[in-house]
């Protein structure tokens, strides 16, 4: 579904990638798998609004292809430092997030849900505030060297406050939404 | 069919059996009656007619929720924009809200929806956006048709029910779907706006009566008989501007049902000029009979009184017509009151000044109903045209 944000992974880049890989018109065979960029779409992506620091991106990544694919990294103009995170219980049983070594693998004809409290794309060192209603472009990079673009709207979200596994990152949560954090420059009317 | 937990075994209810048993001699007939009744209400095997998945398109040249056959529940939410909003942040707000509406009305969870399951039963959910003067100006357009109405002598307006910068009119046959859509959209609006007022209204539940039946208000009147018919040429000429927009007047009108109680049936019918039984004019027999404003009684007075509501509401100038699409409200009484009821009067018309105001002026000058009704809130909104997929409501205002 196209929405007010003209969402959805761009089909263009996928088509371009097919041409690049030189297998346009060739049905995907095991010996010659379709490029991941052509079989992966991100449905309903969104990123949590935050004024500074770090944030997280969510959505459902679908693999329509016959091979498992692996997302090794994500790039975005919004952040120079993106990581793929999972959320796991630490020794004391608390849920913490940490980098997912080896990237996200999406099984053939399967999907991966990125959601608050679970796996997500971590955007660190944000270039500028992520304002609600704006959009963030992200490029999912796959292990076969192909990629897929997605446009994620930014939304206010009270949750997604997972702790980072590692005390040196103290305070580096996804940002607590300040309810008084209005769009106004001046004091606002409550 | 999804979401149906069909009872394991179908049959007369326990209560039905008890009543049936009590009616000695008629037992068989009663049991039969109950059986057919209960099977009409909840037949076995999941064939119960459900309408939770009924969907009204969000995208289109006009916004939904105006020609839509009125849903059972409506919530009108007026927001005040926070200080410091600009052209750019306003567009972000409208994109966010349009996206929520586009998804939720189609039975899909909103983005970042913390209760996605609540978004899956739209039951004809619609969200209609209205713009007040401040929003219009921020968007770089003239406030024009969204200016408040002039004062009328019948008004006892309370500031808490007046005006607003952005209206969300959320309606569905399911009140839980209305509540969820409202909460989701207010979460997205919170940074940009605060709630000015919320008015929730209702009509009969879907399925209680054939759809298309004219609604009843809490005076017991058939209310909405003489009204342009959505889809007709006439309707289009009364309601839609060339660009697909319209205007909306929303008035909270208290109905004093306690003093209305003092009035006998003929007095009630006299005040409007229509019968309570089926809403026929007092000069006719069927609801849609044309009232005869000239007909006189034995004493030589017109049957439809000079101050009857329908006489006063009707103008010889056929341009002075509106499309009424209101809801009842019934809030908890306070103090010694036993009711706090009224009408969320809502009308759509191309031009407030040319169509609505002259009519309201006539009714303010003289209308028998004024004895029992008091306007306590008033607001006017421009209802911008609809949008296409990929767009957002109000986008054309920013294009200029
Ligand atoms: C609580 C307040 C009101 C009540 C209880 C009420 C009730 C009614 C009823 C019972 C009818 C007759 C059936 C029908 O045609 O719908 C009617 C007709 C009408 N009312 Fe009202 N009404 C109220 C306020 C208003 C207001 C504020 C306006 C406009 C300013 C208005 C405009 C009309 C019009 C245009 C008609 C149709 C007249 C015709 O036959 O041409 N009403 N109303
Ligand atoms: Cu993280």
Coordinates of C-alpha atoms and ligand atoms in Angstrom, one line a residue:
Chain A
X1 CA 0.0 0.0 0.0
X2 CA 1.3 3.4 -0.9
X3 CA 0.7 5.8 1.8
X4 CA 1.1 9.5 2.6
X5 CA 4.8 9.0 2.8
X6 CA 5.1 7.3 -0.6
X7 CA 6.6 4.4 1.3
X8 CA 7.8 1.1 0.1
X9 CA 11.1 -0.2 -1.1
X10 CA 11.8 1.4 -4.4
X11 CA 11.2 -1.0 -7.2
X12 CA 13.6 0.9 -9.3
X13 CA 16.7 0.0 -7.5
X14 CA 15.6 -3.6 -7.6
X15 CA 15.2 -3.5 -11.3
X16 CA 18.5 -1.8 -11.8
X17 CA 20.1 -4.4 -9.7
X18 CA 18.7 -7.2 -11.8
X19 CA 20.1 -5.6 -14.9
X20 CA 23.4 -5.2 -13.2
X21 CA 23.6 -8.8 -12.1
X22 CA 23.1 -9.7 -15.7
X23 CA 20.3 -12.2 -15.0
X24 CA 17.3 -10.2 -16.2
X25 CA 14.8 -12.5 -17.7
X26 CA 16.5 -15.5 -16.3
X27 CA 14.4 -17.4 -13.8
X28 CA 16.3 -17.6 -10.5
X29 CA 18.0 -21.0 -10.4
X30 CA 20.0 -22.3 -7.5
X31 CA 23.2 -21.9 -9.5
X32 CA 22.3 -18.3 -10.3
X33 CA 20.3 -16.9 -7.4
X34 CA 18.4 -13.6 -7.8
X35 CA 20.2 -10.7 -6.2
X36 CA 18.9 -10.1 -2.7
X37 CA 18.2 -6.5 -3.6
X38 CA 15.6 -7.8 -6.0
X39 CA 13.7 -10.1 -3.7
X40 CA 13.7 -8.1 -0.4
X41 CA 11.2 -5.5 0.5
X42 CA 10.7 -3.6 3.7
X43 CA 7.0 -3.2 4.6
X44 CA 5.8 -0.5 7.0
X45 CA 9.2 0.9 8.0
X46 CA 9.3 3.6 10.6
X47 CA 11.9 5.3 12.8
X48 CA 11.4 6.7 16.3
X49 CA 11.5 10.5 16.5
X50 CA 14.3 11.9 18.6
X51 CA 16.0 15.2 19.0
X52 CA 19.6 14.0 19.2
X53 CA 21.7 11.0 19.9
X54 CA 20.4 7.7 18.7
X55 CA 17.2 6.2 17.5
X56 CA 15.9 2.9 16.0
X57 CA 14.2 1.8 12.9
X58 CA 11.5 -0.9 12.6
X59 CA 9.4 -2.6 10.0
X60 CA 8.9 -6.0 8.4
X61 CA 11.6 -7.2 6.0
X62 CA 10.3 -9.7 3.5
X63 CA 12.2 -12.1 1.4
X64 CA 10.2 -13.2 -1.6
X65 CA 13.1 -15.1 -3.1
X66 CA 14.0 -18.8 -2.9
X67 CA 17.3 -18.3 -1.1
X68 CA 18.0 -17.1 2.5
X69 CA 19.5 -13.6 2.4
X70 CA 21.5 -11.8 4.9
X71 CA 21.5 -8.1 5.7
X72 CA 25.0 -7.2 6.6
X73 CA 24.6 -3.4 7.2
X74 CA 22.3 -0.4 6.7
X75 CA 23.4 3.0 5.5
X76 CA 21.5 6.2 5.8
X77 CA 22.1 9.9 5.3
X78 CA 20.5 10.4 8.8
X79 CA 23.3 8.6 10.6
X80 CA 26.9 7.8 9.9
X81 CA 26.9 4.9 12.3
X82 CA 24.1 2.3 11.9
X83 CA 24.1 -1.1 13.5
X84 CA 21.8 -4.1 13.4
X85 CA 20.6 -4.9 16.9
X86 CA 18.9 -7.7 18.6
X87 CA 17.3 -7.6 22.1
X88 CA 18.3 -10.4 24.5
X89 CA 18.2 -11.1 28.2
X90 CA 21.5 -10.4 29.9
X91 CA 23.0 -12.4 32.9
X92 CA 20.7 -10.6 35.3
X93 CA 17.6 -11.3 33.1
X94 CA 17.1 -7.8 32.0
X95 CA 16.4 -7.2 28.3
X96 CA 19.2 -5.4 26.6
X97 CA 20.1 -4.7 23.0
X98 CA 23.4 -5.6 21.4
X99 CA 24.8 -5.8 18.0
X100 CA 23.7 -8.8 16.0
X101 CA 26.8 -10.5 14.8
X102 CA 26.6 -11.8 11.3
X103 CA 23.7 -9.5 10.4
X104 CA 20.0 -10.3 10.0
X105 CA 19.2 -13.4 8.0
X106 CA 15.8 -13.6 6.4
X107 CA 14.9 -17.1 5.3
X108 CA 13.7 -17.9 1.8
X109 CA 10.0 -16.8 1.4
X110 CA 10.2 -15.6 5.0
X111 CA 10.1 -12.3 6.9
X112 CA 11.8 -10.7 9.8
X113 CA 9.9 -8.4 12.1
X114 CA 11.9 -5.5 13.4
X115 CA 10.0 -4.1 16.4
X116 CA 10.4 -2.3 19.7
X117 CA 11.6 -4.7 22.2
X118 CA 13.0 -6.9 19.5
X119 CA 15.5 -6.7 16.6
X120 CA 15.9 -3.2 15.1
X121 CA 18.1 -1.0 13.1
X122 CA 20.1 1.3 15.4
X123 CA 20.9 4.7 14.1
X124 CA 23.6 6.4 16.2
X125 CA 25.3 9.8 16.0
X126 CA 22.2 11.3 14.3
X127 CA 23.1 14.0 11.8
X128 CA 20.1 16.1 12.8
X129 CA 16.9 15.8 14.9
X130 CA 14.5 13.1 13.6
X131 CA 11.3 15.1 13.4
X132 CA 7.9 13.3 13.5
X133 CA 6.4 13.3 10.1
X134 CA 9.7 13.6 8.3
X135 CA 11.3 10.6 6.5
X136 CA 14.6 8.7 6.7
X137 CA 16.1 7.0 3.7
X138 CA 17.8 3.8 4.5
X139 CA 19.7 1.4 2.3
X140 CA 19.8 -2.3 3.3
X141 CA 23.0 -3.9 2.2
X142 CA 23.1 -7.6 1.5
X143 CA 25.8 -10.2 1.7
X144 CA 25.8 -10.7 -2.1
X145 CA 26.7 -7.0 -2.6
X146 CA 23.3 -5.8 -3.7
X147 CA 21.1 -3.4 -1.7
X148 CA 17.6 -2.1 -1.4
X149 CA 16.3 1.3 -0.6
X150 CA 13.5 2.1 1.8
X151 CA 11.9 5.3 3.0
X152 CA 10.8 5.3 6.6
X153 CA 8.5 7.9 8.2
X154 CA 9.5 9.2 11.6
X155 CA 7.0 8.8 14.4
X156 CA 6.8 9.7 18.0
X157 CA 6.9 6.6 20.1
X158 CA 6.9 6.4 23.9
X159 CA 8.4 2.9 24.0
X160 CA 11.5 1.4 22.4
X161 CA 13.7 2.4 25.4
X162 CA 15.8 -0.7 25.5
X163 CA 19.1 -0.5 27.3
X164 CA 22.4 -1.0 25.6
X165 CA 24.4 -4.0 26.7
X166 CA 27.6 -2.4 28.0
X167 CA 27.8 0.2 30.8
X168 CA 30.1 2.5 28.8
X169 CA 27.1 3.2 26.7
X170 CA 25.0 4.3 29.7
X171 CA 22.2 6.6 28.7
X172 CA 22.4 5.6 25.1
X173 CA 18.9 4.4 25.0
X174 CA 16.6 5.1 22.1
X175 CA 15.6 8.3 23.8
X176 CA 12.7 8.8 26.1
X177 CA 10.0 10.8 24.4
X178 CA 9.6 14.0 26.4
X179 CA 5.9 14.6 26.4
X180 CA 6.5 18.3 26.7
X181 CA 8.6 18.2 23.6
X182 CA 6.3 20.1 21.4
X183 CA 7.1 21.4 17.9
X184 CA 6.9 24.9 19.3
X185 CA 10.0 27.0 19.9
X186 CA 8.4 28.9 22.7
X187 CA 6.5 27.7 25.7
X188 CA 3.3 26.0 24.7
X189 CA -0.2 26.0 26.0
X190 CA -1.2 23.1 28.1
Chain B
X1 CA -14.7 -15.7 8.9
X2 CA -12.1 -14.2 11.2
X3 CA -12.7 -13.2 14.8
X4 CA -15.8 -15.4 15.2
X5 CA -16.0 -17.6 18.2
X6 CA -19.1 -19.6 17.2
X7 CA -20.7 -21.2 20.2
X8 CA -20.0 -24.9 20.3
X9 CA -23.6 -25.8 20.4
X10 CA -26.5 -23.7 19.1
X11 CA -29.9 -23.8 20.7
X12 CA -32.3 -21.8 22.8
X13 CA -30.5 -19.8 25.4
X14 CA -30.8 -20.8 29.1
X15 CA -32.9 -17.8 29.7
X16 CA -35.1 -18.8 26.8
X17 CA -35.6 -22.3 28.2
X18 CA -36.6 -20.8 31.5
X19 CA -39.2 -18.5 30.0
X20 CA -40.4 -21.2 27.7
X21 CA -40.9 -23.5 30.6
X22 CA -42.9 -20.9 32.4
X23 CA -45.3 -20.4 29.6
X24 CA -47.2 -23.7 30.1
X25 CA -49.2 -24.8 27.2
X26 CA -47.5 -22.4 24.8
X27 CA -44.2 -24.1 25.4
X28 CA -43.8 -25.5 22.0
X29 CA -44.6 -22.3 20.2
X30 CA -42.5 -20.2 22.5
X31 CA -39.5 -22.6 22.1
X32 CA -39.9 -22.4 18.4
X33 CA -40.1 -18.6 18.5
X34 CA -37.0 -18.4 20.6
X35 CA -35.2 -20.9 18.5
X36 CA -35.7 -18.9 15.3
X37 CA -35.0 -15.7 17.1
X38 CA -31.7 -16.9 18.5
X39 CA -30.7 -18.4 15.2
X40 CA -31.3 -15.0 13.5
X41 CA -29.1 -13.4 16.1
X42 CA -26.3 -15.9 16.2
X43 CA -26.6 -18.8 13.8
X44 CA -24.3 -21.7 14.1
X45 CA -21.3 -22.3 11.9
X46 CA -20.0 -18.8 11.7
X47 CA -22.7 -17.6 9.3
X48 CA -23.6 -14.7 11.6
X49 CA -23.5 -11.6 9.4
X50 CA -20.5 -9.6 10.5
X51 CA -19.7 -6.1 9.3
X52 CA -16.5 -5.4 11.1
X53 CA -14.5 -5.8 7.9
X54 CA -16.6 -3.4 5.9
X55 CA -14.3 -0.7 4.6
X56 CA -14.9 2.8 3.2
X57 CA -12.1 4.0 0.8
X58 CA -9.9 6.7 2.2
X59 CA -8.5 8.1 -1.0
X60 CA -10.7 9.9 -3.5
X61 CA -11.6 13.3 -4.9
X62 CA -13.8 14.0 -1.8
X63 CA -13.0 13.1 1.7
X64 CA -14.9 10.1 3.1
X65 CA -17.4 10.5 6.0
X66 CA -19.8 12.9 4.3
X67 CA -21.6 11.0 1.7
X68 CA -21.0 7.8 3.7
X69 CA -24.2 6.4 5.1
X70 CA -23.7 7.6 8.7
X71 CA -22.0 5.2 11.0
X72 CA -23.4 4.4 14.4
X73 CA -20.7 6.2 16.4
X74 CA -18.8 9.4 15.8
X75 CA -16.2 11.4 17.6
X76 CA -15.5 15.0 16.7
X77 CA -12.1 16.0 18.0
X78 CA -11.0 19.7 17.7
X79 CA -7.3 20.4 18.1
X80 CA -5.5 23.7 18.8
X81 CA -2.2 24.0 17.0
X82 CA 0.7 24.8 19.3
X83 CA 2.5 28.1 19.0
X84 CA 5.4 28.1 16.7
X85 CA 4.2 25.7 14.1
X86 CA 5.1 26.6 10.6
X87 CA 4.3 25.7 7.0
X88 CA 6.8 22.8 7.2
X89 CA 5.8 21.3 10.5
X90 CA 2.1 21.5 9.6
X91 CA 2.7 19.4 6.6
X92 CA 4.5 16.8 8.7
X93 CA 1.5 16.7 11.0
X94 CA -1.0 16.3 8.1
X95 CA 1.1 13.6 6.6
X96 CA 1.2 11.6 9.8
X97 CA -2.5 11.9 10.4
X98 CA -3.4 11.1 6.8
X99 CA -1.2 8.0 7.0
X100 CA -2.9 6.9 10.1
X101 CA -6.3 7.4 8.6
X102 CA -5.4 5.7 5.4
X103 CA -4.3 2.6 7.2
X104 CA -6.8 2.4 10.0
X105 CA -9.8 3.0 7.7
X106 CA -8.7 0.0 5.6
X107 CA -8.4 -2.3 8.7
X108 CA -4.6 -2.1 8.9
X109 CA -2.7 -1.2 12.0
X110 CA -1.2 2.3 12.0
X111 CA 2.6 2.6 11.8
X112 CA 4.0 2.3 15.4
X113 CA 0.6 1.2 16.5
X114 CA 1.0 -0.2 20.1
X115 CA -2.4 -2.0 19.9
X116 CA -2.4 -3.2 16.3
X117 CA -5.2 -5.7 17.0
X118 CA -7.5 -2.8 17.6
X119 CA -7.0 -1.6 14.1
X120 CA -8.3 -4.7 12.4
X121 CA -12.0 -4.2 12.7
X122 CA -12.7 -0.9 10.8
X123 CA -16.5 -1.4 10.6
X124 CA -16.7 1.4 8.0
X125 CA -14.3 3.6 9.9
X126 CA -13.8 7.0 8.3
X127 CA -11.7 10.0 9.3
X128 CA -12.6 13.3 7.9
X129 CA -10.3 16.3 8.4
X130 CA -11.5 19.9 8.8
X131 CA -9.4 23.0 8.9
X132 CA -10.0 26.1 11.1
X133 CA -8.9 29.6 10.3
X134 CA -5.5 29.4 12.0
X135 CA -4.5 26.3 10.1
X136 CA -5.7 27.8 6.8
X137 CA -3.5 30.9 7.5
X138 CA -0.5 28.8 8.5
X139 CA -0.8 26.8 5.3
X140 CA -0.7 30.1 3.4
X141 CA -4.3 30.2 2.4
X142 CA -7.0 32.7 3.3
X143 CA -9.2 31.7 6.3
X144 CA -12.2 32.4 4.1
X145 CA -15.0 30.0 4.7
X146 CA -13.7 28.7 8.0
X147 CA -14.5 31.9 9.9
X148 CA -16.7 31.5 13.0
X149 CA -20.5 32.2 12.5
X150 CA -21.9 35.5 13.6
X151 CA -23.6 35.7 17.0
X152 CA -27.2 34.7 17.2
X153 CA -29.5 35.7 20.0
X154 CA -30.4 32.1 20.9
X155 CA -26.7 31.3 21.5
X156 CA -25.4 30.5 24.9
X157 CA -22.0 29.4 23.6
X158 CA -19.5 28.0 26.1
X159 CA -15.9 28.5 25.0
X160 CA -15.0 24.9 25.8
X161 CA -17.2 23.8 22.8
X162 CA -16.2 26.5 20.3
X163 CA -13.9 26.6 17.3
X164 CA -10.6 24.7 16.9
X165 CA -7.8 24.7 14.4
X166 CA -7.9 21.1 13.2
X167 CA -10.9 18.8 13.3
X168 CA -10.7 15.1 13.2
X169 CA -14.1 13.6 12.6
X170 CA -13.7 9.9 13.3
X171 CA -16.7 7.6 12.8
X172 CA -17.4 3.8 12.7
X173 CA -20.1 1.3 13.4
X174 CA -17.8 0.1 16.2
X175 CA -17.0 2.4 19.1
X176 CA -13.8 0.6 20.0
X177 CA -12.5 1.3 16.5
X178 CA -13.4 5.0 16.9
X179 CA -11.5 5.0 20.3
X180 CA -8.5 3.4 18.9
X181 CA -8.2 5.6 15.8
X182 CA -8.7 8.6 18.0
X183 CA -5.9 7.6 20.4
X184 CA -3.5 6.7 17.6
X185 CA -4.1 10.0 15.9
X186 CA -3.8 12.0 19.1
X187 CA -0.5 10.3 19.8
X188 CA 0.8 11.5 16.5
X189 CA -0.7 15.0 16.9
X190 CA 0.5 15.5 20.5
X191 CA 3.7 17.4 19.6
X192 CA 1.9 19.7 17.2
X193 CA -1.4 20.3 18.9
X194 CA -3.5 20.0 22.0
X195 CA -7.1 18.8 22.4
X196 CA -9.7 21.7 22.5
X197 CA -12.8 19.6 22.7
X198 CA -14.1 16.2 21.9
X199 CA -17.8 15.5 21.1
X200 CA -19.0 11.9 20.8
X201 CA -22.2 11.1 19.2
X202 CA -24.3 8.1 18.3
X203 CA -27.1 6.9 16.2
X204 CA -28.8 3.6 16.2
X205 CA -26.5 0.6 16.0
X206 CA -25.9 -0.8 12.6
X207 CA -28.3 -3.6 11.9
X208 CA -31.0 -2.3 14.3
X209 CA -32.8 -0.8 11.4
X210 CA -32.5 -1.0 7.7
X211 CA -29.7 1.3 6.6
X212 CA -31.0 4.5 5.1
X213 CA -33.7 4.8 7.8
X214 CA -33.8 8.5 8.8
X215 CA -32.3 8.9 12.3
X216 CA -34.2 9.7 15.4
X217 CA -33.0 12.4 17.8
X218 CA -33.5 12.3 21.6
X219 CA -36.7 14.2 21.4
X220 CA -38.0 11.1 19.5
X221 CA -38.3 13.0 16.3
X222 CA -37.4 11.7 12.9
X223 CA -34.6 14.0 12.1
X224 CA -33.1 14.3 8.6
X225 CA -36.0 13.7 6.3
X226 CA -35.6 16.7 4.0
X227 CA -32.0 16.5 3.0
X228 CA -30.1 16.4 -0.2
X229 CA -29.4 12.8 -1.2
X230 CA -25.7 11.9 -1.5
X231 CA -24.7 11.1 -5.0
X232 CA -27.5 13.1 -6.6
X233 CA -26.9 16.2 -8.8
X234 CA -28.8 18.2 -6.2
X235 CA -26.5 17.0 -3.4
X236 CA -23.4 17.9 -5.5
X237 CA -24.7 21.4 -6.1
X238 CA -25.5 22.0 -2.4
X239 CA -22.3 20.5 -1.0
X240 CA -19.3 20.2 -3.2
X241 CA -17.2 23.1 -4.4
X242 CA -15.5 22.7 -7.8
X243 CA -12.2 21.7 -6.2
X244 CA -13.9 18.9 -4.2
X245 CA -13.9 20.8 -0.9
X246 CA -16.9 21.8 1.3
X247 CA -17.5 23.5 4.6
X248 CA -18.8 22.1 7.9
X249 CA -20.8 23.8 10.6
X250 CA -20.8 21.9 13.9
X251 CA -23.1 23.2 16.7
X252 CA -23.6 21.5 20.0
X253 CA -27.3 22.1 20.8
X254 CA -28.6 21.2 24.2
X255 CA -32.0 19.7 24.1
X256 CA -34.0 20.3 27.2
X257 CA -35.7 16.9 27.3
X258 CA -37.0 17.6 30.8
X259 CA -39.1 20.5 29.7
X260 CA -39.9 18.8 26.5
X261 CA -41.5 16.1 28.7
X262 CA -44.1 18.7 29.8
X263 CA -45.3 19.0 26.2
X264 CA -48.0 16.6 25.0
X265 CA -47.7 14.8 21.7
X266 CA -49.7 17.2 19.6
X267 CA -47.7 20.1 21.0
X268 CA -44.5 18.4 20.1
X269 CA -45.7 17.7 16.5
X270 CA -46.9 21.3 16.2
X271 CA -43.5 22.7 17.1
X272 CA -41.9 21.1 14.1
X273 CA -44.9 20.6 11.7
X274 CA -44.2 16.8 11.5
X275 CA -45.6 13.8 13.3
X276 CA -43.6 11.8 15.7
X277 CA -44.9 8.4 14.4
X278 CA -43.2 8.4 11.1
X279 CA -42.0 12.0 10.6
X280 CA -44.7 12.8 8.0
X281 CA -45.7 16.4 7.7
X282 CA -48.8 17.2 9.8
X283 CA -50.5 17.8 6.4
X284 CA -49.6 14.4 5.1
X285 CA -49.3 10.7 6.0
X286 CA -45.9 9.4 4.8
X287 CA -42.4 10.6 5.8
X288 CA -41.5 11.9 2.5
X289 CA -44.8 13.6 1.6
X290 CA -44.3 17.2 0.7
X291 CA -45.5 19.5 3.5
X292 CA -48.5 21.7 2.5
X293 CA -47.5 25.0 4.0
X294 CA -50.8 26.6 2.9
X295 CA -53.2 24.0 4.3
X296 CA -55.5 25.5 7.0
X297 CA -57.5 23.9 9.8
X298 CA -61.1 24.5 10.8
X299 CA -60.2 27.7 12.6
X300 CA -58.4 29.1 9.5
X301 CA -54.9 28.8 10.9
X302 CA -52.2 27.1 8.8
X303 CA -51.8 23.4 9.9
X304 CA -48.0 24.0 9.9
X305 CA -47.7 26.9 12.2
X306 CA -46.0 30.1 11.3
X307 CA -43.3 29.4 13.9
X308 CA -43.0 25.6 13.1
X309 CA -39.4 24.5 12.7
X310 CA -39.8 23.2 9.2
X311 CA -41.5 26.3 7.9
X312 CA -38.8 28.5 9.4
X313 CA -35.9 26.3 8.2
X314 CA -37.1 26.3 4.6
X315 CA -36.3 29.2 2.4
X316 CA -37.9 30.2 -0.9
X317 CA -34.3 30.7 -2.1
X318 CA -33.4 27.1 -3.1
X319 CA -29.7 28.0 -2.8
X320 CA -30.2 28.4 0.9
X321 CA -30.0 24.7 1.6
X322 CA -27.6 22.5 3.5
X323 CA -26.9 18.8 4.1
X324 CA -27.5 17.8 7.7
X325 CA -25.6 14.8 9.1
X326 CA -25.8 15.1 12.9
X327 CA -25.4 12.8 15.8
X328 CA -27.1 12.5 19.2
X329 CA -25.2 13.1 22.4
X330 CA -26.2 11.9 25.8
X331 CA -23.7 12.7 28.6
X332 CA -23.9 12.0 32.3
X333 CA -26.2 14.5 34.0
X334 CA -24.8 16.7 36.8
X335 CA -26.5 18.1 39.9
X336 CA -30.2 17.7 40.0
X337 CA -30.4 17.1 36.2
X338 CA -31.5 13.7 35.0
X339 CA -30.4 14.3 31.5
X340 CA -27.6 16.1 29.6
X341 CA -28.6 15.4 26.1
X342 CA -28.7 17.1 22.7
X343 CA -27.8 17.1 19.1
X344 CA -24.3 17.4 17.6
X345 CA -25.8 19.4 14.7
X346 CA -23.5 19.0 11.7
X347 CA -24.1 20.4 8.3
X348 CA -22.2 20.6 5.0
X349 CA -22.6 23.2 2.4
X350 CA -20.5 24.9 -0.2
X351 CA -20.8 28.3 1.4
X352 CA -21.5 28.9 5.1
X353 CA -22.3 32.6 4.5
X354 CA -24.7 32.0 1.6
X355 CA -26.4 28.8 2.6
X356 CA -26.1 28.2 6.4
X357 CA -26.1 31.7 8.0
X358 CA -29.4 33.0 6.5
X359 CA -31.2 29.8 7.6
X360 CA -29.7 30.0 11.1
X361 CA -30.7 33.7 11.3
X362 CA -34.3 32.8 10.5
X363 CA -34.4 30.1 13.1
X364 CA -32.8 32.4 15.6
X365 CA -35.4 35.1 14.9
X366 CA -38.3 32.6 15.3
X367 CA -38.6 28.9 15.7
X368 CA -40.9 27.1 18.1
X369 CA -38.1 24.6 18.8
X370 CA -36.0 27.3 20.4
X371 CA -38.0 26.9 23.6
X372 CA -36.4 23.5 24.2
X373 CA -33.1 23.9 22.4
X374 CA -30.0 25.9 23.2
X375 CA -26.8 26.1 21.1
X376 CA -23.9 25.8 23.5
X377 CA -21.0 25.3 21.1
X378 CA -20.2 26.4 17.5
X379 CA -17.4 25.8 15.1
X380 CA -16.8 26.1 11.3
X381 CA -14.3 24.2 9.3
X382 CA -13.2 24.0 5.8
X383 CA -13.3 20.4 4.6
X384 CA -10.5 20.2 2.0
X385 CA -10.8 17.9 -0.9
X386 CA -9.7 14.3 -0.7
X387 CA -6.3 13.0 -1.7
X388 CA -4.9 10.3 -3.9
X389 CA -2.5 7.5 -2.8
X390 CA 0.8 8.9 -1.8
X391 CA -0.8 12.3 -1.0
X392 CA -2.1 13.8 2.2
X393 CA -5.2 15.8 3.1
X394 CA -4.7 19.5 2.7
X395 CA -1.7 19.1 0.3
X396 CA -3.1 21.4 -2.3
X397 CA -3.2 24.3 0.2
X398 CA 0.6 24.1 0.4
X399 CA 1.2 23.8 -3.3
X400 CA 0.5 27.5 -3.9
Ligands
LIG1 C1 -31.6 20.5 18.5 C2 -31.9 21.3 17.4 C3 -32.7 20.8 16.3 C4 -33.7 19.8 16.2 C5 -34.1 18.9 17.4 C6 -34.2 19.8 14.9 C7 -35.1 18.9 14.4 C8 -35.6 18.9 13.2 C9 -36.7 18.0 12.7 C10 -37.4 17.0 13.6 C11 -37.0 18.3 11.4 C12 -38.0 17.7 10.5 C13 -37.5 16.4 9.8 C14 -36.4 16.7 8.8 O1 -36.7 17.2 7.6 O2 -35.3 16.5 9.1 C15 -36.0 19.3 11.0 C16 -35.9 19.8 9.8 C17 -35.0 20.7 9.4 N1 -34.1 21.4 10.2 FE1 -33.9 21.1 12.2 N2 -33.5 20.7 14.1 C18 -32.6 21.3 14.9 C19 -31.8 22.3 14.6 C20 -31.6 22.8 13.3 C21 -30.7 23.8 12.9 C22 -29.7 24.5 13.8 C23 -30.8 24.0 11.6 C24 -30.1 24.9 10.6 C25 -29.6 26.1 10.9 C26 -31.9 23.1 11.1 C27 -32.3 23.0 9.8 C28 -33.3 22.2 9.4 C29 -33.8 22.1 8.1 C30 -33.1 22.8 6.9 C31 -34.8 21.2 8.0 C32 -35.6 20.8 6.8 C33 -36.7 21.8 6.6 C34 -37.5 21.5 5.3 O3 -38.4 20.7 5.4 O4 -37.2 22.1 4.3 N3 -32.3 22.4 12.2 N4 -35.2 19.6 12.1
LIG2 CU1 19.6 -0.7 19.7

